[in-house]
Tab-separated table of C-alpha atoms in Angstrom:
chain	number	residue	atom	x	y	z
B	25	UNK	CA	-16.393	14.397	70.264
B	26	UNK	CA	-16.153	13.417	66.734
B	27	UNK	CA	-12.763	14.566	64.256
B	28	UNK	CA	-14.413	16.826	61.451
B	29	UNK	CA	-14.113	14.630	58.127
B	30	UNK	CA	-12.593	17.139	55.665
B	31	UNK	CA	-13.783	14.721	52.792
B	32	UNK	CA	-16.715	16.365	51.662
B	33	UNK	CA	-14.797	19.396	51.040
B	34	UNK	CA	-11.939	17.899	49.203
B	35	UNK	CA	-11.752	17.932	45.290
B	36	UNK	CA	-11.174	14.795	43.966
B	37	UNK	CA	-8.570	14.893	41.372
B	38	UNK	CA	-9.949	13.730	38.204
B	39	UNK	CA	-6.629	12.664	36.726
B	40	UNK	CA	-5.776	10.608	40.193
B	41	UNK	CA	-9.217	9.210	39.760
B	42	UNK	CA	-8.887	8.216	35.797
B	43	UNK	CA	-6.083	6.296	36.235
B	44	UNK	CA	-7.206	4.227	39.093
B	45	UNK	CA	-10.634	3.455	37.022
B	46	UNK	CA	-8.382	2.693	34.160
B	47	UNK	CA	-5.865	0.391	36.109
B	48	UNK	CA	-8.972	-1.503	37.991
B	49	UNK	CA	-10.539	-1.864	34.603
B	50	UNK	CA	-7.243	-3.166	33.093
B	51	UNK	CA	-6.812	-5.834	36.478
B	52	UNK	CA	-10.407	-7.093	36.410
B	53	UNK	CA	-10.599	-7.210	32.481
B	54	UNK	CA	-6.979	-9.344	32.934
B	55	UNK	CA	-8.632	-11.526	35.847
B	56	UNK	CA	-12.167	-12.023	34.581
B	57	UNK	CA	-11.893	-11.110	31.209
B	58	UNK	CA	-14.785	-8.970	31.766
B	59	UNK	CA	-14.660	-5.784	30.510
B	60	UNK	CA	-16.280	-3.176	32.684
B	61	UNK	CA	-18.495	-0.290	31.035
B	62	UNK	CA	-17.341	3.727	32.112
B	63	UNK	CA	-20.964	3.705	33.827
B	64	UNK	CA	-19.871	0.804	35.899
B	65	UNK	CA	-16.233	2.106	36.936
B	66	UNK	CA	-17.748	5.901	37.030
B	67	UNK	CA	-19.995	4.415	40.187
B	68	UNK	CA	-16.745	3.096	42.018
B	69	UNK	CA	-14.617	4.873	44.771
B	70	UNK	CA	-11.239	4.102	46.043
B	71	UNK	CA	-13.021	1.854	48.478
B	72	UNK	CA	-15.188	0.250	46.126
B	73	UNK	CA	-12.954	-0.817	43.538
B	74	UNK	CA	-10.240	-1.792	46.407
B	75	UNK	CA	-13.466	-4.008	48.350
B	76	UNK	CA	-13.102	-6.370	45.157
B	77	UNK	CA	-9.666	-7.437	45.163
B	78	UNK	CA	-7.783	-9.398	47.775
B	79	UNK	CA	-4.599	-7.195	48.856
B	80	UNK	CA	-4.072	-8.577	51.947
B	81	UNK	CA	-4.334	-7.135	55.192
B	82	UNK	CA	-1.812	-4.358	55.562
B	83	UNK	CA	-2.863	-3.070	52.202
B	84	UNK	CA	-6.185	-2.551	53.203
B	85	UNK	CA	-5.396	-1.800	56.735
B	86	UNK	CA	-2.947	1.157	54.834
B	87	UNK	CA	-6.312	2.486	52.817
B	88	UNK	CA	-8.112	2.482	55.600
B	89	UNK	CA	-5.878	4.996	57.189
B	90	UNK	CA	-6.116	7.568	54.148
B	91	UNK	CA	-8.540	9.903	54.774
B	92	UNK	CA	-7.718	11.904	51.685
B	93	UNK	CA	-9.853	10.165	48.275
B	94	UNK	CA	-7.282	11.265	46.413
B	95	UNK	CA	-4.741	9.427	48.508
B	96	UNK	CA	-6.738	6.255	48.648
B	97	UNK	CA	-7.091	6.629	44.726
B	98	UNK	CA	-2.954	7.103	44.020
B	99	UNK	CA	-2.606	3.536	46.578
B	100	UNK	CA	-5.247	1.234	44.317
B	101	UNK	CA	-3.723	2.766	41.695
B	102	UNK	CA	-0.171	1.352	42.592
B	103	UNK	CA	-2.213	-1.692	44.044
B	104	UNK	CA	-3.744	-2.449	41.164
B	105	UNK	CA	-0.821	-2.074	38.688
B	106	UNK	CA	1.374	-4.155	41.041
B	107	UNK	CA	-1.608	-7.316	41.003
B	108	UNK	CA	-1.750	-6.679	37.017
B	109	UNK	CA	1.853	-7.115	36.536
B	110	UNK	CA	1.842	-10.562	39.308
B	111	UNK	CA	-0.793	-11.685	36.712
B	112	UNK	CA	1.689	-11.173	33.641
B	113	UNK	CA	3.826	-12.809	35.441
B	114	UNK	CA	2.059	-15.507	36.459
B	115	UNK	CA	0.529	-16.205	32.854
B	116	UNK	CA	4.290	-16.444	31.755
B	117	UNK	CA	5.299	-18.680	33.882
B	118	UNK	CA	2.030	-20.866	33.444
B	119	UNK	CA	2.860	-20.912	29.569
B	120	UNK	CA	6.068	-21.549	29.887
B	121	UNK	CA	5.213	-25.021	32.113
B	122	UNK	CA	2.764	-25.640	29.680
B	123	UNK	CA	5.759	-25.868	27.077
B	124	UNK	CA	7.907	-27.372	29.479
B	125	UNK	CA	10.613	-25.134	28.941
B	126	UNK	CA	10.943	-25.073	25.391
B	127	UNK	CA	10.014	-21.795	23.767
B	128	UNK	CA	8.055	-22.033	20.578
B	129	UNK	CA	8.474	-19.686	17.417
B	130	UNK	CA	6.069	-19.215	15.019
């Protein structure tokens, strides 16, 4: 006997959903510099944006376990806001090498 998936009955919510379009667009854009078109995010679930990025295991393993969209969508969005801001991050420190150590005005 199979559990009754409740998905097709749930109503995704649109602001959940915005905001985890908007913070994959933001990562990718970031990452690639390729800036993806509202047709192109508008064709992406929870899953599908999350298939593109490399969380790691438990991450994934965690999504996996959501059966709610909505749930899955408020995760990537955390996800992807957490990978955006270890790109910052990384950028900062790469510039800052670059200028071995020495901060530059002007």
């Amino acid at each position: 006997m199979f559990l009754e998936d409740d998905e097709a009955e749930e109503l995704v919510d649109e602001e959940a959903q915005s905001e985890a379009r908007e913070a994959y667009a933001e990562l990718v854009e970031q990452a690639t510099d390729k800036e993806l078109t509202p047709e192109e995010l508008a064709e992406l679930s929870a899953y599908g944006m999350a298939a593109t990025v490399d969380f790691g295991l438990d991450a994934k393993q965690g999504l996996l376990d959501l059966r709610s969209e909505n749930a899955r969508l408020r995760l990537v969005t955390r996800l992807f806001r957490a990978a955006t801001k270890r790109l910052d991050f990384i950028e900062r420190a790469q510039a800052r090498a670059r200028s071995n150590g020495k901060v530059r005005f002007g």
